[in-house]
Coordinates of C-alpha atoms and ligand atoms in Angstrom, one line a residue:
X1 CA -47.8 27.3 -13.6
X2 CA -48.5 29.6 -10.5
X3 CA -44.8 29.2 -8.6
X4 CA -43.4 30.4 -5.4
X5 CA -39.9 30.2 -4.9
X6 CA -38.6 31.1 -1.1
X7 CA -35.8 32.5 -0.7
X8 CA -34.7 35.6 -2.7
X9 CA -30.8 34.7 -2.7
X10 CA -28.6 33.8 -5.5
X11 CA -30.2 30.6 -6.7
X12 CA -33.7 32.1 -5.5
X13 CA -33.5 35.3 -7.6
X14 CA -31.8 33.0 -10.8
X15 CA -35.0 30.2 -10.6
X16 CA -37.7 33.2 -10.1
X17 CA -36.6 34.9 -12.9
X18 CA -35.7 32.1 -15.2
X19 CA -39.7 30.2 -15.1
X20 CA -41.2 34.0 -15.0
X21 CA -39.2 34.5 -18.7
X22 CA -41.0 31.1 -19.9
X23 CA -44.0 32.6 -19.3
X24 CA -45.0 31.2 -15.3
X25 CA -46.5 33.5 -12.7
X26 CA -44.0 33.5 -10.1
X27 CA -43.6 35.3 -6.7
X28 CA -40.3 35.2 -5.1
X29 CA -40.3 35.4 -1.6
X30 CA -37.8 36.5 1.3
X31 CA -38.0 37.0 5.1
X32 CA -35.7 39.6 4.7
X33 CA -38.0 42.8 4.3
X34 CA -35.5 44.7 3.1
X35 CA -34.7 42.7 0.2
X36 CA -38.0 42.3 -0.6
X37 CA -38.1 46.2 -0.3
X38 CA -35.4 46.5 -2.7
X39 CA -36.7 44.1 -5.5
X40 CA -39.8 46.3 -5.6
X41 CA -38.3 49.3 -5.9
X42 CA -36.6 47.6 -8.8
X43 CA -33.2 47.0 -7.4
X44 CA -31.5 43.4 -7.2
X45 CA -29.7 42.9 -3.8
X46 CA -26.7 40.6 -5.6
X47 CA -24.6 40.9 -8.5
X48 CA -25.0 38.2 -11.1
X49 CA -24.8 39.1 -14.5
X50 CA -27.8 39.9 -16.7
X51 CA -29.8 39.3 -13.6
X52 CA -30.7 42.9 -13.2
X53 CA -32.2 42.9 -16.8
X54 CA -34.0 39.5 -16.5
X55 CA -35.7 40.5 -13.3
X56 CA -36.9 44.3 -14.8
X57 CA -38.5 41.9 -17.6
X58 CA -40.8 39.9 -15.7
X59 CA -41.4 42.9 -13.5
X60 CA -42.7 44.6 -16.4
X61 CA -44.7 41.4 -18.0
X62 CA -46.0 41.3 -14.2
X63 CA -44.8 37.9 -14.3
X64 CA -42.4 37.9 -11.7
X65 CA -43.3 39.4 -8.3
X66 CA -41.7 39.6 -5.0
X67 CA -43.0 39.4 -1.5
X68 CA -42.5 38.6 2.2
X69 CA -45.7 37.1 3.2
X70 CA -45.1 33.2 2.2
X71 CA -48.0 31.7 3.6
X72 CA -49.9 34.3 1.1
X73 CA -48.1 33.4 -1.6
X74 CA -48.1 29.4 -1.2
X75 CA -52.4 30.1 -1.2
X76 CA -53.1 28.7 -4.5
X77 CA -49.6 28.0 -6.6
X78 CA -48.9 24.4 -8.4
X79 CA -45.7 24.4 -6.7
X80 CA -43.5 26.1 -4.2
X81 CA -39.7 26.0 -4.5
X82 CA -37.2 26.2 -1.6
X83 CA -34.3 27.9 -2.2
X84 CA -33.3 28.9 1.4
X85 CA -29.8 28.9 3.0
X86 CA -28.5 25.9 4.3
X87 CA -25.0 27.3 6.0
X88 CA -22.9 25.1 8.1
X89 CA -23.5 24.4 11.6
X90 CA -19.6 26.2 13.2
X91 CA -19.4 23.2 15.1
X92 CA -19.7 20.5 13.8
X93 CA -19.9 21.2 10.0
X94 CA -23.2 19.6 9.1
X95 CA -26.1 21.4 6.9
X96 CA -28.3 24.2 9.1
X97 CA -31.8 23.1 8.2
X98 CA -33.8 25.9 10.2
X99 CA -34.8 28.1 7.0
X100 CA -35.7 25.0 5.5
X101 CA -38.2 23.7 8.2
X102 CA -39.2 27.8 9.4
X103 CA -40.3 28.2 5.2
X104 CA -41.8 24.8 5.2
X105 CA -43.9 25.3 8.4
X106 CA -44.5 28.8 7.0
X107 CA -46.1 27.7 3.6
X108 CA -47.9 24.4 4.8
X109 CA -51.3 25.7 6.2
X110 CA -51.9 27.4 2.7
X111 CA -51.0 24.7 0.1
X112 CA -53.6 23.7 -2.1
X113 CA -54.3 19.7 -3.1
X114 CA -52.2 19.1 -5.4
X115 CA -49.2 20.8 -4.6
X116 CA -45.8 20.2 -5.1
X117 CA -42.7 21.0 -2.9
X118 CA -39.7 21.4 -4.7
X119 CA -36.3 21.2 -2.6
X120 CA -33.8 23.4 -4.5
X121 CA -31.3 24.0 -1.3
X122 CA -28.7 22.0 -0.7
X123 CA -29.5 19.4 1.8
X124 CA -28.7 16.2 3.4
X125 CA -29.9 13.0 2.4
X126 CA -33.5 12.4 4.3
X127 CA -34.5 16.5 4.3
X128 CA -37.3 15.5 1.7
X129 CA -38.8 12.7 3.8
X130 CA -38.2 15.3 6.6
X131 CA -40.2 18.1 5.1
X132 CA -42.6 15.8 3.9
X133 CA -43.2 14.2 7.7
X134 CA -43.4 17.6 8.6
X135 CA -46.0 18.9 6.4
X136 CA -47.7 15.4 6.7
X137 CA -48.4 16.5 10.9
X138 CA -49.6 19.7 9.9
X139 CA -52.0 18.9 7.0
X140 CA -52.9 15.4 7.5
X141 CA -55.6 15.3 4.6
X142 CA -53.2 17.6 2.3
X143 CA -52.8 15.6 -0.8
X144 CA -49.2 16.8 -1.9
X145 CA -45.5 15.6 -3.3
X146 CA -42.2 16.3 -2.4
X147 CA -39.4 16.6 -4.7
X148 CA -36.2 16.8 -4.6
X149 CA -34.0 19.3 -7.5
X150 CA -31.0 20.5 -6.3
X151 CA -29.7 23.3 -8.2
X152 CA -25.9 23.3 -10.1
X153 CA -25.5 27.1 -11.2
X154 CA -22.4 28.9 -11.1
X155 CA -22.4 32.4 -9.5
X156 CA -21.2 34.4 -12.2
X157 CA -22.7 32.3 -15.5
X158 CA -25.8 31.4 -13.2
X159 CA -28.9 32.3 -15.8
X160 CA -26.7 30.6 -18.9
X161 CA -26.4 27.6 -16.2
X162 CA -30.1 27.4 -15.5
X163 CA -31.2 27.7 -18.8
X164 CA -28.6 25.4 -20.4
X165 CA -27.6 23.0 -17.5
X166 CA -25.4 19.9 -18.1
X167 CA -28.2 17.9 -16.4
X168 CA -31.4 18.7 -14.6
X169 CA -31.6 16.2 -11.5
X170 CA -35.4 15.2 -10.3
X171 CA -35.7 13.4 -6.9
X172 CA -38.9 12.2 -6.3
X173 CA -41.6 9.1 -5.2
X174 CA -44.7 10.0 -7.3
X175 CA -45.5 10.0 -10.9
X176 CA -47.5 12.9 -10.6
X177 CA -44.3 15.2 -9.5
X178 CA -41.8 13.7 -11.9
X179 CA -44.2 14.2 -14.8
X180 CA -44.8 18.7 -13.7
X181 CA -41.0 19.0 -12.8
X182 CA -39.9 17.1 -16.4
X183 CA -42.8 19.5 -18.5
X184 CA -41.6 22.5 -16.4
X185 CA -37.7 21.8 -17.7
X186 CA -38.4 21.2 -21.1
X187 CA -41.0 23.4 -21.9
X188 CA -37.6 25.9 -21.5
X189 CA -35.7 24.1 -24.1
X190 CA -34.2 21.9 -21.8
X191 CA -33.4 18.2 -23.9
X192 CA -35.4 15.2 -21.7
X193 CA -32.0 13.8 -22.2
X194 CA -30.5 16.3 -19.8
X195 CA -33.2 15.2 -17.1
X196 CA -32.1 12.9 -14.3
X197 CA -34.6 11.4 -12.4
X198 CA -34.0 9.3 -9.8
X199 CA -35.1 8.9 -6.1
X200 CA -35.1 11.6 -3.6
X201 CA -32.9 10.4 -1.8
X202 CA -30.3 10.0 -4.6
X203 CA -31.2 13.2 -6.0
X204 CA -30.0 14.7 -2.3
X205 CA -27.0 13.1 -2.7
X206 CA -25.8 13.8 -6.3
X207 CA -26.0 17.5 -5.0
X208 CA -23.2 16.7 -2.8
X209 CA -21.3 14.0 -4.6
X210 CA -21.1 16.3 -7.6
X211 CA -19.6 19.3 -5.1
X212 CA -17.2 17.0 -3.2
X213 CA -16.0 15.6 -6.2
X214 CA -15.2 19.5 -8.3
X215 CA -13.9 20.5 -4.5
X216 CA -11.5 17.2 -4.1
X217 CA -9.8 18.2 -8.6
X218 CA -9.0 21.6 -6.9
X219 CA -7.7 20.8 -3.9
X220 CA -5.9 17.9 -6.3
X221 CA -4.4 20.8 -8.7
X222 CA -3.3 23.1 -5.9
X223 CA -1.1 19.5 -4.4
X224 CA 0.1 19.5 -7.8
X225 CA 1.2 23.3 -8.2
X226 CA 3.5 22.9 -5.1
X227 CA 5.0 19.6 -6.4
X228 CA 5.4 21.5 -9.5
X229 CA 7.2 24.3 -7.4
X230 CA 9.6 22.0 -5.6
X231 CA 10.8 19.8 -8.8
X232 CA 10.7 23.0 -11.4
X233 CA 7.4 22.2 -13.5
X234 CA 4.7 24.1 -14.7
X235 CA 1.1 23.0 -13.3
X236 CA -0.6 25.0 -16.1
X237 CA 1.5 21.9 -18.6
X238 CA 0.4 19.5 -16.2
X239 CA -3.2 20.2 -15.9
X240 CA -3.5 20.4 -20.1
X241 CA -1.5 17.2 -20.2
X242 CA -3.9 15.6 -17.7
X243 CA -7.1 17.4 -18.6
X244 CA -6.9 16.6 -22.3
X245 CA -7.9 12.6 -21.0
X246 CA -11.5 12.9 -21.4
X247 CA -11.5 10.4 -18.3
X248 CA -10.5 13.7 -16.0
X249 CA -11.0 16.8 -18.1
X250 CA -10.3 20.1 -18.0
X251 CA -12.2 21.9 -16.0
X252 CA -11.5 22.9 -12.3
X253 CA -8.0 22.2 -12.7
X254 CA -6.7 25.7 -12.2
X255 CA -4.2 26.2 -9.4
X256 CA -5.3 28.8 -7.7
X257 CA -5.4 30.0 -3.7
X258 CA -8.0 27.3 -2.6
X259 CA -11.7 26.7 -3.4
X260 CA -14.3 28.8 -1.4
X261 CA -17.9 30.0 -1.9
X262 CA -21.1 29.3 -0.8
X263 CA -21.1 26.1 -1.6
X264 CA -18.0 23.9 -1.8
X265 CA -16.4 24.2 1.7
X266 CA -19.5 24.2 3.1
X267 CA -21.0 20.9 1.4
X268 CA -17.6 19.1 1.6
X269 CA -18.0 19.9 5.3
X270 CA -21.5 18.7 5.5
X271 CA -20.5 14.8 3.5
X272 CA -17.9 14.5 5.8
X273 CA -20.8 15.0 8.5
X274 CA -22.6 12.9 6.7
X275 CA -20.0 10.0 6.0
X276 CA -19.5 10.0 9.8
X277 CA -22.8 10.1 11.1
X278 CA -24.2 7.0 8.5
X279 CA -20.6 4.9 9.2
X280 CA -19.5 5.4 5.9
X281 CA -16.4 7.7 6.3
X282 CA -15.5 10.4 3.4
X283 CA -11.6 10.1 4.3
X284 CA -11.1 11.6 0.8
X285 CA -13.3 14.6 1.4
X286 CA -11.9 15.1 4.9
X287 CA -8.3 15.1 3.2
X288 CA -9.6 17.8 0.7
X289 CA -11.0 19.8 3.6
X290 CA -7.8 20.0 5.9
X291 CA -5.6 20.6 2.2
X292 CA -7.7 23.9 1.2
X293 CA -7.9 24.8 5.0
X294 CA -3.9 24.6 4.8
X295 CA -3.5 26.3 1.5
X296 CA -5.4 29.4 2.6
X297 CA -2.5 29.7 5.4
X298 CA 0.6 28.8 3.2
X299 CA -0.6 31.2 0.1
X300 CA -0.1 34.2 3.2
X301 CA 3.7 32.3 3.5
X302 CA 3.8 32.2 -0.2
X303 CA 3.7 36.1 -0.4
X304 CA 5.7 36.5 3.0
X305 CA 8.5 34.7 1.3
X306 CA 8.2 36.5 -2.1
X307 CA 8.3 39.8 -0.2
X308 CA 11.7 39.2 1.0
X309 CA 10.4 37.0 3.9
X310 CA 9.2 40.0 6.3
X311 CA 5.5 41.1 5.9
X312 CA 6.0 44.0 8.6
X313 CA 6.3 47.4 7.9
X314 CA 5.1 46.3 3.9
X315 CA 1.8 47.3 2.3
X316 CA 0.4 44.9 -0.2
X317 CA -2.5 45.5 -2.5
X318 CA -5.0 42.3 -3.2
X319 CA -6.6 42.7 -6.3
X320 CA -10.0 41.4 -6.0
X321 CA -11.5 40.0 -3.1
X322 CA -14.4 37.7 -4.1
X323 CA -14.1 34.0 -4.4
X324 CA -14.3 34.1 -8.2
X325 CA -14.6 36.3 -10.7
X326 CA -18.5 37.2 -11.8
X327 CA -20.1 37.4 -8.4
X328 CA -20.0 39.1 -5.2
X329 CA -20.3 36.7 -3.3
X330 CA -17.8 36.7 -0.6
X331 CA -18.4 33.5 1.6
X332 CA -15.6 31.6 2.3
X333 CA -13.3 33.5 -0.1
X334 CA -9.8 32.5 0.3
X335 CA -9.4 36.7 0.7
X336 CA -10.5 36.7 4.4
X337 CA -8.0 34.1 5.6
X338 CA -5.1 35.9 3.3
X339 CA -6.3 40.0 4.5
X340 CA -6.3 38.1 8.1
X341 CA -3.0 36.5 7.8
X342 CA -1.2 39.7 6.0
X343 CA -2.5 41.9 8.5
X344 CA -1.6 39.6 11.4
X345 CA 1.9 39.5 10.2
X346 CA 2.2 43.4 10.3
X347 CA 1.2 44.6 6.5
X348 CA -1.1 47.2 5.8
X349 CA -3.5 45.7 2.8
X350 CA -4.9 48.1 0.6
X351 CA -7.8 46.2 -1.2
X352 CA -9.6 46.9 -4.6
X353 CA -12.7 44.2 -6.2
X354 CA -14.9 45.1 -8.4
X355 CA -18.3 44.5 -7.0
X356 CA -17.4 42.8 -3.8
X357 CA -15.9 45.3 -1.3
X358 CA -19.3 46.3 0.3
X359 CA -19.7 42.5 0.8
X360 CA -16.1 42.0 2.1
X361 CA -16.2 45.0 4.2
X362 CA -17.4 43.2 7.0
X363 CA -15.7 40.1 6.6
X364 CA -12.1 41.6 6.6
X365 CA -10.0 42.9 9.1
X366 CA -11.3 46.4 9.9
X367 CA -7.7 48.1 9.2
X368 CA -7.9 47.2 5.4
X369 CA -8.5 49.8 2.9
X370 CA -10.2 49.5 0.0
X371 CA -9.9 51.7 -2.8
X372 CA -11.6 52.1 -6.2
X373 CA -9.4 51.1 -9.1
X374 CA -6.5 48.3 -8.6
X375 CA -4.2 50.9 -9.7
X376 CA -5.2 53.2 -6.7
X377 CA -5.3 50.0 -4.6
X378 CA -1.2 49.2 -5.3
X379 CA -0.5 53.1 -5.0
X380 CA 2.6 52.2 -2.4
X381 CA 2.5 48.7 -2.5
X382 CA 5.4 46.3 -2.1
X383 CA 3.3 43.5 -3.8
X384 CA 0.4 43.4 -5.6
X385 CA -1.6 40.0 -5.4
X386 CA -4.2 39.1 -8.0
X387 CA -6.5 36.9 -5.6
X388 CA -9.8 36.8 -7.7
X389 CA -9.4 36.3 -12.0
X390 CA -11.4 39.7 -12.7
X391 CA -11.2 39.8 -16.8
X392 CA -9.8 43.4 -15.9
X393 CA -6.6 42.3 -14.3
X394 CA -5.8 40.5 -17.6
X395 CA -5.7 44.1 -19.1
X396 CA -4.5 45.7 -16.4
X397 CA -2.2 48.8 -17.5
X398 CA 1.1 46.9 -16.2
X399 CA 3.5 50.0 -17.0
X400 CA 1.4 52.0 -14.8
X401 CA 0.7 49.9 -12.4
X402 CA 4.5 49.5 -12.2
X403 CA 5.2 53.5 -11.4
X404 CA 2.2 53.5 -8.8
X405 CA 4.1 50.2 -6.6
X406 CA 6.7 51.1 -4.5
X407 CA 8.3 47.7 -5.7
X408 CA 7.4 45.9 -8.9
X409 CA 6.0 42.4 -7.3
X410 CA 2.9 41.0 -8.6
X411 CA 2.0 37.5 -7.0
X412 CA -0.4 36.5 -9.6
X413 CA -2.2 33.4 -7.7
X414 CA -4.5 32.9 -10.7
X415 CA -2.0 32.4 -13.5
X416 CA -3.6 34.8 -15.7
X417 CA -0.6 36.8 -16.3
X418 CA 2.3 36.0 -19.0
X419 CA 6.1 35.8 -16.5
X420 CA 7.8 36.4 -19.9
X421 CA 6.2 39.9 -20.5
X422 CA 6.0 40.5 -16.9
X423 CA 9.8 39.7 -16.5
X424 CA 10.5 41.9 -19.4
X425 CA 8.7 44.9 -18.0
X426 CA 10.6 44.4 -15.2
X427 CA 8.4 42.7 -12.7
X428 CA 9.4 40.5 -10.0
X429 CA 6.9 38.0 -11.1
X430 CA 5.5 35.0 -8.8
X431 CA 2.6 32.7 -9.9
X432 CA 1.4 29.7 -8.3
X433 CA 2.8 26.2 -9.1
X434 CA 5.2 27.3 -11.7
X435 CA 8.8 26.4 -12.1
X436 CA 10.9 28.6 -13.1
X437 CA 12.1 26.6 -17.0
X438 CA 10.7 26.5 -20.1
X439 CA 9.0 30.1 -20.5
X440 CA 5.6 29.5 -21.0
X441 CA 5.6 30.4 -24.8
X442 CA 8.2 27.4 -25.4
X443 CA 6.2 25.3 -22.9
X444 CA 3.1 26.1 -25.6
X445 CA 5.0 25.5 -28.7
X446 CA 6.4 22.3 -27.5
X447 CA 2.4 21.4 -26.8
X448 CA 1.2 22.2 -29.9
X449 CA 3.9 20.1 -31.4
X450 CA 3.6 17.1 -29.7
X451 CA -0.2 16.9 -30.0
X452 CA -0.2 17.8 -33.5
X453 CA 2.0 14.8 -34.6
X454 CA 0.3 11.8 -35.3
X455 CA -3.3 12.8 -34.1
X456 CA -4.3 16.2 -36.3
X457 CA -7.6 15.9 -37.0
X458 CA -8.8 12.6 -35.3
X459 CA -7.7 14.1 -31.6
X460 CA -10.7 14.8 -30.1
X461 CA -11.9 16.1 -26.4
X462 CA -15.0 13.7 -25.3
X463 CA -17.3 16.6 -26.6
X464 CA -15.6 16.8 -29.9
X465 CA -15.8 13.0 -29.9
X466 CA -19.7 13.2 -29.2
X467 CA -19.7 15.9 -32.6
X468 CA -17.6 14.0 -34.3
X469 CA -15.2 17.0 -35.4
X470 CA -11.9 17.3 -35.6
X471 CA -9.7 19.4 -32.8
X472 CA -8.2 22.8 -34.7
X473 CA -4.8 24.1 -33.5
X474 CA -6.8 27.3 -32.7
X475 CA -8.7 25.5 -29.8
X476 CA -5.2 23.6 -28.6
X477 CA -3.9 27.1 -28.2
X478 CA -7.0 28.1 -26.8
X479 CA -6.3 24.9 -24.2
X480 CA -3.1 25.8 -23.5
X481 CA -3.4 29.0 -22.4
Ligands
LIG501 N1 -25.1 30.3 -4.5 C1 -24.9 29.3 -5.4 O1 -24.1 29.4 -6.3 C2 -25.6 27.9 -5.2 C3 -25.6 27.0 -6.3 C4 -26.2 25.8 -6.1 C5 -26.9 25.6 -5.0 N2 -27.0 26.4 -3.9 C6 -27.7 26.1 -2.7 O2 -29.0 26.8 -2.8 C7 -29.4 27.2 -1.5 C8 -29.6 28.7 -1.5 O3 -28.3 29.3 -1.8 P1 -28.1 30.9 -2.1 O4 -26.7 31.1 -2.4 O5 -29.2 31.3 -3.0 O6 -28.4 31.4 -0.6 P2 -28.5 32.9 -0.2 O7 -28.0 33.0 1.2 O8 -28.0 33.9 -1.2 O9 -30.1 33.2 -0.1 C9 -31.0 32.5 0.7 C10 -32.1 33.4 1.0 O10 -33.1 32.7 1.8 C11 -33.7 33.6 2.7 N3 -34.4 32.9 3.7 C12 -33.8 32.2 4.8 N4 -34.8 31.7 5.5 C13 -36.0 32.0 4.9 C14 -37.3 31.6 5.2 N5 -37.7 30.9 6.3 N6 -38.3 32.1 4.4 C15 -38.0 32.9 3.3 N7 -36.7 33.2 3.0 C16 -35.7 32.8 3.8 C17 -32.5 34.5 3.1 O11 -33.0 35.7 3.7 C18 -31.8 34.7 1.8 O12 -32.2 35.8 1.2 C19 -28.3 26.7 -0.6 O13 -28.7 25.5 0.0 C20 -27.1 26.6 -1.4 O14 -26.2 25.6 -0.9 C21 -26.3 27.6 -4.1

C-alpha cells in the first residue's frame, strides 16, 4: 500500500516505520519543518528504543520517507493515517481536535477515490463522523471511508507493541475499509484473532475506556500503598496477592508517585468531559483524577517529612525525571509537580534522567540543576529520590552514592530497591506504601510458601491457564519481586 501517516510524533514515527518494514511505501509527515528537517538528515526527534534503527532501514530500502507538504503526499496513497496531537483543552479538560480537523482539511482536496482515512489519535466519540462530514463538504463526489484505529503502544516497548499488540481495534461503517485495515494487520503477523472490529463509534470509545480503566488500577494501588503505610503492610504483598486473580491481574499495580504521560491524565480528563457533556457522569474517573492530582502534592510531603520535616536550606537529587522509564517523554510527569513543590518549599533540586532532561528543561523550575550521572546529581544531597524506574538505578553504585550524599536518604518511590540491603549499608531507606515488618525477603519466602502448598503445578495465571502449563517457583519469585 501507498500510506501517509501525519504526524511525525511518537505513535506517528512508530506506525510509519512499522508498515514501511512490511514492505508499504510510506511518507510520514509533520508541520513541524524542523522535524521533518531532522528525519532527513537521518536523525529521529524522540527517544524510543530501536526506533532510530527501524527508521535508518526504510530510509535506506527508500521505503519510508518524510515530508511537510501533506496535501502532496495524500495525492495518490490507499490510505492516510492521522496520528496528530489531541492535548487537553486547560480549561475544561476535553480533547483539542484542531490538528485533527487543520491535517484533515489539509489532505482532503488531494485524496484519490478510494481512499481511506484512518483515525489513529485519540479522540472523542463522533470525531470520525466529524472528519468524515468534513471531508464530505469539501469533496462531495469523493468516494472515501473513514475508520476509526486507535493506537495502544507504550512509550518505551512501542515497536514490540505495534508489532505484537494484545488487540488491534478497527472502527468502521464499510466493508471495503474493514476488509484493507484487517489485510494491512495481518499481513504483519498479526493473528485475525487479535483484530477487533466494531463500529466507529465504539472503536472511539474503547481508546478511552481502556486508558481510564489502567489510570483508575493505579490510582487504586497508590490508595492502597498509603493504607498499607498507616496499618504497617507492604503494597508490593498486596498487589501480588491481588494480582495473582486473573480477574484483576498484575499489571499496573505498582505504587508509584502517580500516573502521567501523554495519554492517561489527559484522556481520563477528556471521559470525564465526555461523561458530563452526554449525561452519563464518570464519577469513578473524576475520583481517579482528583486522587493522582493529590498524590503528586503529598509525594512532595512524603519527602518533606522523611527529610526531617524541613525542605529549606536542603538539596535533594531526583533521579530521573520522565514519566517512565524508556521514553523521554515528559508530559505530565509526576517530576514537574514534585521539582515545583521541592523548590517552592526552599530546596535546591539537583536533577539527573537519562534521556529526558532536554525535554524537562523547560518544564521545571528554572533554578534546578541537572547534571550528567545520578551520582554527580546527589553530589551534596540530603535525599536522593528515585522518581522514574531507569534499569540503571537498580544497579546504581549504592556505596558510592552513599560518600557523594551529604546524608544517606534515598526515597525510592518506585520500589525498585531492596530496604534490607539498603538498611544494611546504612541508608535511611523510605519507599512508597511499605510498612515497616516483615523484611521483604521473609515477606517472599512466606509467598512462595503459601502458594506452593496445595496448588504446585495446577496454579496457573489466566495466560498459563490459556497454555495449559504449569506455574514454576522461578516465575513466583519472578512475581514477587
Ligand atoms: N504517545 C503515546 O504513547 C500514545 C499512545 C497511544 C495513543 N496516542 C495518541 O496518539 C496521538 C498522537 O500522540 P503522540 O504522542 O504521537 O503525539 P506527539 O505530540 O508526539 O506528535 C504529534 C505530532 O503531530 C504533529 N502535528 C500536529 N498538527 C499537525 C498537522 N495539522 N499536520 C501534520 N502534523 C501535525 C505535531 O507537530 C507532532 O509532531 C494522540 O492522540 C495520543 O493521545 C499516543
Amino acid at each position: 500500500m501507498r500510506i501517509a501517516i501525519i504526524g511525525t510524533g511518537y505513535v506517528g514515527l512508530v506506525t510509519g516505520a512499522c508498515f514501511a518494514q512490511a514492505g508499504h511505501r510510506v511518507t510520514c509527515v509533520d508541520v513541524d519543518r524542523s522535524k521533518i528537517d531532522l528525519l532527513n538528515k537521518g536523525q529521529v526527534p524522540i527517544y524510543e528504543p530501536g526506533l532510530s534503527e527501524l527508521i535508518a532501514q526504510g530510509r535506506r530500502r527508500r521505503a519510508l520517507n518524510f515530508s511537510s507538504d501533506a496535501r502532496a503526499v495524500a495525492k495518490g496513497v490507499d490510505a492516510v493515517f492521522l496520528a496528530v496531537g489531541t492535548p487537553s483543552i486547560v480549561e475544561d479538560g476535553s480533547a483539542d481536535l484542531t490538528n485533527l480537523y487543520d491535517a484533515t482539511r489539509e489532505i482532503a482536496p488531494a485524496l484519490r477515490d478510494g481512499c481511506m482515512v484512518v483515525i489513529k489519535s485519540t479522540v472523542p466519540v463522533g470525531t470520525g463522523e466529524e472528519v468524515q462530514r468534513l471531508i464530505q463538504s469539501l469533496r462531495p463526489d469523493l468516494d472515501f471511508d473513514v475508520a476509526s484505529n486507535p493506537e495502544f503502544l507504550r512509550a518505551g516497548c512501542a515497536i514490540e507493541d505495534f508489532k505484537m499488540p494484545d488487540r488491534v481495534v478497527i472502527g468502521v461503517d464499510s466493508e471495503r475499509a474493514l476488509d484493507a485495515l484487517i489485510c494491512l494487520y495481518c499481513e504483519m503477523g498479526i493473528e485475525p484473532t487479535r483484530v477487533v472490529a466494531t463500529q466507529r463509534r465504539a472503536a472511539e470509545l474503547i481508546k478511552y475506556a481502556a486508558n481510564g480503566f489502567l489510570a483508575t488500577k493505579i490510582a487504586f494501588i497508590n490508595e492502597i500503598a498509603d493504607l498499607c503505610e498507616k496499618v504497617d503492610a507492604r503494597v508490593g504483598d498486596v498487589a501480588l496477592g491481588i494480582g495473582l486473580d486473573c480477574r484483576i491481574g498484575r499489571h499496573f499495580l505498582n505504587a508509584g508517585p502517580g500516573f502521567g504521560g501523554s495519554c492517561f491524565p489527559k484522556d481520563a480528563r477528556a471521559l470525564a468531559k465526555a461523561g458530563k457533556e452526554h449525561g452519563a457522569p464518570m464519577r469513578i474517573i473524576e475520583a481517579v483524577l482528583a486522587s493522582n492530582d493529590m498524590r503528586k502534592r503529598s509525594i512532595a510531603d512524603k519527602i518533606q517529612a522523611a527529610s526531617g520535616g524541613e525542605l529549606r536550606g536542603k538539596t535533594i537529587a531526583l533521579l530521573g525525571l520522565t514519566f517512565k522509564a524508556g521514553t523521554d517523554d515528559m508530559r505530565d510527569a509526576p517530576s514537574i509537580a514534585l521539582a515545583e513543590a521541592l523548590v517552592k518549599g526552599g530546596a535546591t533540586v539537583q536533577a539527573y534522567d537519562p534521556v529526558g532532561i532536554e525535554r524537562a528543561r523547560p518544564l521545571l523550575p528554572d533554578c534546578v540543576r541537572y547534571y550528567r550521572t545520578a551520582l554527580d546529581a546527589a553530589q551534596g544531597a540530603s535525599a536522593a529520590v528515585i522518581v522514574t524506574e531507569w534499569e540503571e538505578f537498580r544497579h546504581i553504585d549504592l556505596a558510592r552514592l552513599k560518600r557523594k550524599m551529604a546524608a544517606p536518604l534515598l526515597i525510592d518511590l518506585r520500589n525498585i530497591l531492596s530496604e534490607e540491603h539498603l538498611t544494611r549499608m546504612g541508608y535511611k531507606y523510605c519507599a512508597v506504601g511499605n510498612g515497616t515488618s516483615p523484611s521483604p525477603e521473609r515477606a517472599l519466602q512466606v509467598g512462595i510458601r503459601s502458594w506452593s502448598k496445595p496448588q504446585v503445578g495446577t496454579y496457573r495465571t489466566k495466560a498459563e491457564t490459556t497454555k495449559r502449563t504449569p506455574i514454576s517457583v522461578e516465575q513466583k519469585i519472578v512475581a514477587a519481586e
